[in-house]
Amino acid sequence: MSDYDLVVLGGGPGGYAAALYAASAGLSVAMVEKEKVGGTCLHRGCIPAKALLHAAEVFRTVSDAGAHGVKLPAGVEPEPDWPAANQRKAGIVNQLHKGLSGLLKRRKVTVVNGHGRLTADGAVSVDGQSLRGHATILCTGSVPRAIPGMEIDGRTVVTSDQSTNSDADRLPERVAVIGGGVIGAEFASVYTDLGVSTTLLEALPHGVLPIGPDRDVADVLSQSLKKRGTSIHADARVGTLEHADSGVVVPFETARGSEKLEVDQVLVSIGRRPVTEEIGAEEAGVRIDERGFVDVDQATMQTSRPGVYAVGDCVATPGLAHVAYAEAVVAVDHVLGEQPVPVDYGKVPWVVYTHPEVAWSGMTEAEARTAGYDVVVHKHAFAGNGRAMILGETDGLVKVVAQRDGPVLGFHLVGPWASELLHEGYLAVNWEALPADVGHLIHAHPSLSEAVGETMITFSGRSLHG
Ligand code: NAD
């Protein structure tokens, strides 16, 4: 006997997507959440981070207003208003939280507040209450990884949990960011543009986005950050922090030797780890791998216990909200007895919302060559694009990696609105389109998208402006 068709454990993007989608298919759903529905993405991640990136963009735009023919009154210099930026961000988060709560209510999803865990009989127990589902989906998410011996005090040494929820009355003057991945790059971009003296310390040989994107696009971001004043150190080994009255001293070593840096705040952004310790996995016979991720069959998202599924950051797939959404659909379709279309993990959309934005889908040039493809690559810079000039955002390029006389294998962007321009290339990669299929289609003039069309046309050996 089941109380619900589906019990969902965790109310972040994986959980609420599963609940909403299942409810829209007519299933009765209970969703257990110990904090607020919306999870990391809404309250401590994607949404607040992008709101702060937007504040930085407005500041850049206003600072550069003169160049666009808009005069500020004489002697007036724009300055960042950190509390106001955070207040606006909080308003957006609250509005989305209200909207999501209302949507769950309208879909008649029972939201149970508390910490849930699986029990041996397959139910989910929450504070003594037992919720029995015909199926269960684990969506317990992830938390920031810490560096052993480095205490996160939430004030001088923080993770993105705090950086997205600052209640400080002003920006720190000096920040060290440890880890140049997605979070590190996005916050380095925010802080640098808001005038904070920002140092990025990355353990790997490339200082900015060392893993993931094609080097050609990551390098444009790296150069742009450097040009704007970010101090970037690759191959950096960070030592034990020293707390002084005037700030935190960060010792680090690179090929150039040992250095010390004093800052007001250290942001630790060295990755995230899955939350799977206290969810009753062992009692319920749900296998957890050696890194702490829930083991799933990626064709169905089912765990080692039939009827129990897992999606989102608690499984070892790209830690992206939209991947969690897609996995939730796969799991629910399987619960409904249908044949789900599995996520093609090598071709998901990736976006880094830095200035300039970086986005990609599919193989990098290096990956395509390693995979043995006869590769053809064409690039088109935004420098000659009319719309980019009008925006004053000409740093960047489109790069298309294709198989010779074959389909698009990878699509890479860096530049203005790369986050939005990506989706045309995402379709091309996933539909295995030929560059000519896209090149024959018309791109509006003037538009940033023209750079995509031009790059695709170049594969024919002819070109317009390229
Ligand atoms: P990440 O894995 O993207 O980057 C971590 C970086 O830290 C790596 O480059 C790694 O080499 C470096 N590193 C590890 N240990 C280090 C050390 N001791 N010293 C210096 N460098 C070290 O992780 P993240 O940036 O923390 O992001 C976590 C997750 O959040 C990722 O899964 C990411 O996909 C997701 N996220 C996505 C977005 C987005 O899609 N725009 C934004 C933010 C976060």
XYZ file of C-alpha atoms and ligand atoms in Angstrom:
510
model
C 0.000 0.000 0.000
C 1.424 3.379 -0.963
C 0.464 6.734 0.451
C 1.738 8.436 -2.706
C 2.667 7.451 -6.230
C 5.950 9.270 -5.715
C 7.952 10.467 -2.730
C 10.711 12.944 -3.541
C 13.537 13.487 -1.056
C 14.926 17.003 -1.474
C 13.318 20.123 -2.913
C 16.070 21.606 -5.110
C 15.937 21.710 -8.928
C 16.061 17.880 -9.206
C 13.392 17.415 -6.565
C 10.955 20.135 -7.521
C 11.269 19.292 -11.226
C 10.477 15.638 -10.439
C 7.527 16.659 -8.242
C 6.065 19.147 -10.727
C 6.544 16.925 -13.769
C 5.102 13.859 -11.989
C 2.134 15.869 -10.735
C 1.509 17.180 -14.263
C 1.314 13.526 -15.369
C -1.371 12.884 -12.750
C 0.738 11.241 -10.034
C 0.189 11.962 -6.343
C 3.439 13.366 -4.965
C 4.997 14.153 -1.572
C 8.230 16.154 -1.473
C 10.406 16.317 1.635
C 12.580 19.399 2.175
C 14.423 20.379 5.339
C 14.978 24.015 4.388
C 13.236 26.042 1.705
C 11.991 24.620 -1.588
C 14.286 25.724 -4.387
C 17.486 24.262 -2.938
C 21.029 25.473 -3.503
C 20.315 26.829 -6.975
C 17.612 29.233 -5.837
C 18.904 30.199 -2.401
C 22.710 29.871 -2.496
C 23.718 29.255 -6.080
C 22.671 29.971 -9.640
C 20.036 32.638 -9.072
C 21.755 34.838 -6.455
C 25.133 34.484 -8.213
C 23.668 35.597 -11.532
C 21.890 38.512 -9.837
C 25.255 39.698 -8.458
C 26.881 39.229 -11.875
C 24.134 41.420 -13.288
C 24.865 44.107 -10.686
C 28.495 44.024 -11.827
C 27.373 44.352 -15.436
C 25.226 47.410 -14.679
C 28.151 48.977 -12.830
C 30.429 48.359 -15.833
C 27.834 49.797 -18.179
C 27.253 52.918 -16.091
C 30.995 53.424 -15.579
C 31.399 53.312 -19.352
C 28.291 55.384 -20.073
C 30.323 58.311 -21.444
C 31.649 56.174 -24.275
C 28.065 55.424 -25.296
C 27.004 59.060 -25.339
C 25.465 59.254 -21.901
C 27.015 61.877 -19.658
C 27.050 61.584 -15.891
C 26.840 64.916 -14.021
C 30.299 66.453 -13.635
C 32.265 65.041 -10.721
C 29.846 62.127 -10.256
C 31.427 58.702 -10.256
C 29.215 55.623 -10.044
C 29.985 53.367 -7.113
C 28.826 49.901 -6.185
C 26.100 49.712 -3.532
C 26.640 46.190 -2.181
C 23.700 46.132 0.250
C 21.358 47.357 -2.510
C 22.675 44.739 -4.951
C 22.109 42.069 -2.312
C 18.682 43.416 -1.503
C 17.641 43.274 -5.150
C 19.022 39.752 -5.382
C 17.065 38.726 -2.257
C 13.882 40.177 -3.766
C 14.327 38.060 -6.898
C 15.028 34.931 -4.828
C 11.944 35.593 -2.655
C 9.751 36.138 -5.675
C 10.930 32.903 -7.295
C 10.532 31.045 -3.991
C 6.951 32.290 -3.679
C 6.249 31.358 -7.284
C 7.658 27.859 -6.841
C 5.762 27.304 -3.568
C 2.539 28.414 -5.261
C 3.158 26.165 -8.252
C 3.753 23.141 -6.007
C 0.510 23.920 -4.174
C -1.487 24.290 -7.384
C -0.134 20.950 -8.601
C -1.228 19.483 -5.241
C 2.284 18.365 -4.273
C 2.384 17.684 -0.518
C 5.490 19.463 0.776
C 6.713 17.907 4.031
C 9.119 20.054 6.018
C 11.897 18.123 7.745
C 14.889 15.834 7.300
C 13.896 12.665 5.476
C 15.707 9.348 5.286
C 15.057 6.051 3.587
C 14.128 3.101 5.780
C 14.780 -0.593 5.178
C 11.197 -1.172 3.986
C 11.603 1.461 1.264
C 9.581 4.219 2.942
C 10.882 7.715 3.741
C 10.740 8.682 7.404
C 10.510 12.347 8.400
C 10.500 13.184 12.090
C 8.727 9.926 12.969
C 6.234 10.209 10.104
C 6.493 7.509 7.430
C 5.817 8.369 3.789
C 5.335 5.371 1.554
C 5.691 5.875 -2.165
C 5.185 3.526 -5.081
C 8.487 5.093 -6.213
C 11.030 7.327 -4.484
C 13.462 9.816 -6.006
C 16.539 10.946 -4.076
C 17.504 14.541 -4.872
C 19.640 15.438 -1.877
C 22.076 17.676 -3.751
C 25.574 18.749 -2.817
C 27.505 21.113 -0.545
C 30.765 23.022 -1.057
C 33.934 21.013 -0.542
C 36.227 22.263 2.196
C 40.026 22.240 2.275
C 41.218 20.027 5.146
C 42.494 22.203 7.976
C 40.974 25.406 6.563
C 38.051 26.444 8.702
C 35.142 28.092 6.938
C 34.114 30.726 9.483
C 31.538 32.257 7.145
C 33.047 35.726 7.531
C 36.697 35.876 6.527
C 36.849 32.412 4.987
C 33.704 31.616 3.061
C 32.199 29.413 0.387
C 29.614 30.336 -2.226
C 26.969 29.658 0.461
C 28.026 32.934 2.099
C 29.166 34.850 -0.998
C 25.678 34.552 -2.472
C 24.134 35.739 0.810
C 26.288 38.590 2.003
C 24.807 40.858 4.660
C 27.944 43.028 4.775
C 27.418 46.761 4.482
C 30.207 47.027 1.946
C 32.296 44.898 -0.370
C 35.541 43.409 0.900
C 38.474 45.410 -0.469
C 40.735 42.421 -1.128
C 39.596 38.892 -1.952
C 41.479 35.675 -2.660
C 39.518 33.050 -4.569
C 40.826 29.495 -4.181
C 39.818 27.403 -7.211
C 39.402 28.843 -10.705
C 36.474 26.628 -11.733
C 32.968 27.802 -12.472
C 32.211 29.386 -9.093
C 35.702 30.874 -8.723
C 35.605 32.416 -12.196
C 32.100 33.856 -11.725
C 32.949 35.457 -8.372
C 36.333 36.687 -9.614
C 34.401 38.397 -12.420
C 31.897 40.006 -9.997
C 34.536 41.205 -7.554
C 36.966 42.442 -10.198
C 34.271 44.472 -11.935
C 33.084 45.971 -8.655
C 36.598 47.213 -7.938
C 37.675 44.578 -5.401
C 41.358 43.653 -5.579
C 40.925 40.012 -6.634
C 43.444 37.170 -6.728
C 42.583 33.776 -8.198
C 44.624 30.787 -7.009
C 44.152 27.613 -9.053
C 45.948 24.305 -8.477
C 45.972 23.212 -12.137
C 48.194 24.563 -14.946
C 45.463 26.814 -16.407
C 44.275 29.455 -13.956
C 40.746 29.973 -15.270
C 38.287 27.151 -16.040
C 41.087 24.579 -16.317
C 38.622 21.722 -16.822
C 35.698 21.697 -19.221
C 35.732 24.355 -21.905
C 37.807 24.526 -25.061
C 41.073 26.373 -24.309
C 40.433 28.981 -27.018
C 37.329 30.232 -25.227
C 38.664 29.827 -21.672
C 41.772 31.818 -22.665
C 39.662 34.782 -23.834
C 38.002 34.888 -20.402
C 41.357 34.563 -18.680
C 42.840 37.429 -20.727
C 39.794 39.605 -20.153
C 39.936 39.067 -16.377
C 43.654 39.864 -16.383
C 43.073 42.992 -18.443
C 40.433 44.135 -15.954
C 42.797 43.559 -13.042
C 42.314 40.015 -11.685
C 45.599 38.581 -10.511
C 45.639 34.957 -11.688
C 48.029 32.304 -10.401
C 47.984 28.830 -11.949
C 49.760 25.781 -10.523
C 49.264 27.336 -7.100
C 49.532 25.409 -3.823
C 47.832 27.287 -1.027
C 49.320 26.871 2.448
C 47.866 27.338 5.917
C 45.995 30.606 6.329
C 47.168 33.018 9.010
C 44.619 35.290 10.646
C 45.949 38.749 11.455
C 44.203 41.886 12.737
C 44.507 43.509 9.345
C 43.212 40.518 7.381
C 43.910 36.934 6.356
C 47.372 36.065 5.107
C 47.282 33.504 2.292
C 50.623 31.829 1.648
C 50.930 30.099 -1.719
C 53.547 28.523 -3.898
C 53.872 28.561 -7.662
C 56.703 27.849 -10.100
C 57.935 31.372 -9.287
C 58.387 30.436 -5.620
C 56.611 31.227 -2.353
C 54.430 34.288 -1.990
C 52.124 35.757 0.627
C 49.044 37.767 0.121
C 46.895 39.616 2.640
C 43.169 39.814 1.964
C 39.930 40.631 3.761
C 38.160 37.512 2.590
C 39.008 34.110 1.152
C 36.453 32.372 -1.053
C 36.953 28.602 -1.211
C 35.510 27.288 -4.488
C 37.246 23.969 -5.055
C 34.184 21.952 -6.046
C 31.152 20.418 -4.370
C 30.498 17.032 -2.797
C 27.277 15.010 -2.813
C 25.054 14.885 0.283
C 24.385 11.203 0.767
C 25.552 10.417 4.318
C 22.394 10.649 6.361
C 19.743 9.569 3.955
C 19.411 5.917 5.004
C 20.979 4.618 1.793
C 22.697 1.678 3.468
C 19.595 0.506 5.377
C 17.554 0.711 2.198
C 20.119 -1.127 0.055
C 20.882 1.878 -2.151
C 24.510 1.675 -3.297
C 26.731 4.721 -2.819
C 30.025 4.825 -4.739
C 33.455 5.415 -3.214
C 33.185 9.194 -3.834
C 29.828 9.413 -2.076
C 27.584 9.642 -5.169
C 24.441 7.517 -5.488
C 25.010 4.782 -8.081
C 22.403 4.925 -10.846
C 21.615 3.327 -14.170
C 21.840 6.446 -16.356
C 19.237 5.063 -18.790
C 16.536 5.266 -16.098
C 18.196 7.009 -13.092
C 17.203 3.968 -11.014
C 19.466 3.066 -8.074
C 20.527 -0.419 -6.991
C 17.168 -0.690 -5.201
C 14.324 -1.052 -7.708
C 11.776 1.728 -7.347
C 14.309 4.119 -5.816
C 15.792 6.684 -8.196
C 18.361 9.469 -7.787
C 18.897 12.658 -9.794
C 20.846 15.910 -9.606
C 24.036 16.709 -7.710
C 23.856 13.538 -5.570
C 24.698 11.470 -8.681
C 28.027 11.613 -10.549
C 26.821 13.614 -13.569
C 27.444 17.305 -14.386
C 26.380 19.363 -11.354
C 24.022 21.660 -13.211
C 20.430 22.558 -12.326
C 19.244 21.977 -15.879
C 20.859 18.523 -15.922
C 18.962 17.766 -12.700
C 15.730 18.873 -14.423
C 16.448 16.564 -17.355
C 17.310 13.645 -15.070
C 14.081 14.194 -13.123
C 12.131 13.806 -16.378
C 14.007 10.562 -17.173
C 13.244 9.135 -13.713
C 9.563 10.125 -13.748
C 9.053 8.804 -17.284
C 10.435 5.473 -16.062
C 8.170 5.559 -12.996
C 5.279 6.069 -15.443
C 6.306 2.865 -17.241
C 7.576 4.673 -20.340
C 10.899 4.395 -22.182
C 12.789 7.534 -21.082
C 15.144 9.372 -23.418
C 18.401 9.327 -21.413
C 20.481 12.471 -20.965
C 23.392 12.619 -23.414
C 25.945 13.858 -20.883
C 28.625 14.663 -23.451
C 26.310 17.178 -25.121
C 24.637 19.107 -22.298
C 24.683 22.910 -22.350
C 27.346 24.523 -20.159
C 27.302 28.208 -19.316
C 29.673 30.234 -17.177
C 28.080 33.633 -16.510
C 31.318 35.579 -16.184
C 32.146 38.693 -18.162
C 32.587 37.729 -20.938
C 30.255 34.733 -20.770
C 31.541 31.297 -21.745
C 29.231 28.597 -23.105
C 29.595 25.296 -24.856
C 28.063 21.988 -25.816
C 29.749 18.868 -27.127
C 33.421 18.117 -27.658
C 36.279 20.548 -27.388
C 38.751 20.504 -30.274
C 41.211 18.531 -28.110
C 38.545 15.996 -27.114
C 37.460 15.493 -30.725
C 41.060 14.921 -31.835
C 41.705 12.522 -28.950
C 38.549 10.625 -29.904
C 40.127 10.084 -33.342
C 37.909 12.313 -35.484
C 39.227 13.950 -38.630
C 38.461 17.393 -37.281
C 37.745 20.677 -39.052
C 37.576 23.845 -36.947
C 36.350 27.311 -37.816
C 36.278 30.376 -35.599
C 34.710 33.760 -35.947
C 35.561 36.673 -33.683
C 32.946 39.081 -32.357
C 35.359 41.917 -33.123
C 33.870 42.434 -36.595
C 30.246 41.916 -35.572
C 28.123 45.068 -35.822
C 25.862 44.261 -32.894
C 28.851 43.478 -30.665
C 30.378 46.849 -31.604
C 27.101 48.617 -30.797
C 27.067 46.911 -27.398
C 30.745 47.748 -26.911
C 31.400 44.056 -26.198
C 33.729 42.832 -28.922
C 35.879 40.448 -26.868
C 35.056 36.902 -27.843
C 34.528 34.340 -30.534
C 32.462 31.482 -31.867
C 34.288 28.209 -32.431
C 32.759 25.235 -34.199
C 34.374 21.809 -34.167
C 33.063 19.453 -36.854
C 33.953 16.124 -38.361
C 35.368 16.563 -41.887
C 32.344 16.406 -44.222
C 30.328 15.457 -41.174
C 28.291 16.851 -38.307
C 29.025 19.508 -35.716
C 30.777 17.822 -32.782
C 31.267 20.803 -30.522
C 30.087 24.386 -30.267
C 32.018 26.910 -28.170
C 31.395 30.539 -27.412
C 32.875 33.336 -25.414
C 31.450 36.820 -25.578
C 28.299 38.875 -25.164
C 25.176 36.830 -24.396
C 26.999 33.543 -25.014
C 24.552 32.049 -22.503
C 21.659 32.736 -24.857
C 23.492 32.231 -28.172
C 24.516 28.742 -27.068
C 21.210 27.079 -27.707
C 21.383 27.193 -31.493
C 24.696 25.353 -31.328
C 23.314 23.033 -28.664
C 20.608 21.960 -31.106
C 23.155 21.540 -33.910
C 25.349 19.320 -31.719
C 22.441 17.233 -30.437
C 20.686 16.944 -33.805
C 24.065 16.070 -35.353
C 23.490 18.821 -37.918
C 26.049 19.531 -40.629
C 27.568 23.017 -40.470
C 25.871 23.608 -43.860
C 22.440 22.789 -42.349
C 22.888 25.777 -40.044
C 24.840 27.897 -42.557
C 21.971 27.766 -45.058
C 19.599 29.235 -42.510
C 19.285 32.985 -42.143
C 20.549 34.881 -39.115
C 19.030 38.318 -38.540
C 21.163 41.358 -39.277
C 22.463 42.968 -37.197
C 22.668 40.347 -34.463
C 25.241 38.541 -32.374
C 23.830 35.314 -33.832
C 25.261 36.313 -37.208
C 28.657 35.285 -35.866
C 27.262 31.762 -35.510
C 25.860 31.765 -39.044
C 29.142 33.127 -40.446
C 31.169 30.422 -38.688
C 28.924 27.690 -40.100
C 29.116 29.154 -43.631
C 32.922 29.136 -43.458
C 32.876 25.300 -43.517
C 31.772 25.536 -47.182
C 35.101 27.145 -48.090
C 33.282 30.402 -48.858
C 32.311 33.221 -46.584
C 30.561 36.552 -46.289
C 32.468 38.735 -43.858
C 34.568 36.006 -42.193
P 34.716 23.229 -10.140
O 34.914 21.781 -10.079
O 34.084 23.863 -11.320
O 36.121 23.987 -9.933
C 36.938 23.755 -8.832
C 38.336 24.217 -9.186
O 39.117 24.232 -8.001
C 39.050 23.302 -10.166
O 39.556 24.084 -11.212
C 40.144 22.666 -9.322
O 41.291 22.376 -10.077
C 40.409 23.737 -8.286
N 40.987 23.260 -7.025
C 40.665 22.146 -6.342
N 41.370 22.086 -5.190
C 42.140 23.204 -5.138
C 43.056 23.724 -4.205
N 43.293 23.111 -3.050
N 43.677 24.887 -4.502
C 43.415 25.544 -5.666
N 42.553 25.094 -6.567
C 41.895 23.943 -6.319
O 33.904 23.578 -8.795
P 33.183 24.906 -8.329
O 33.623 26.069 -9.129
O 33.343 24.937 -6.838
O 31.685 24.602 -8.703
C 31.011 23.509 -8.072
C 29.867 23.014 -8.897
O 28.881 23.986 -9.054
C 30.282 22.534 -10.252
O 29.732 21.244 -10.417
C 29.633 23.467 -11.190
O 29.193 22.814 -12.350
C 28.471 24.025 -10.404
N 28.241 25.423 -10.784
C 27.824 25.690 -12.030
C 27.658 26.989 -12.437
C 27.231 27.275 -13.837
O 26.855 26.346 -14.532
N 27.304 28.512 -14.308
C 27.954 28.030 -11.585
C 28.403 27.736 -10.318
C 28.530 26.409 -9.939
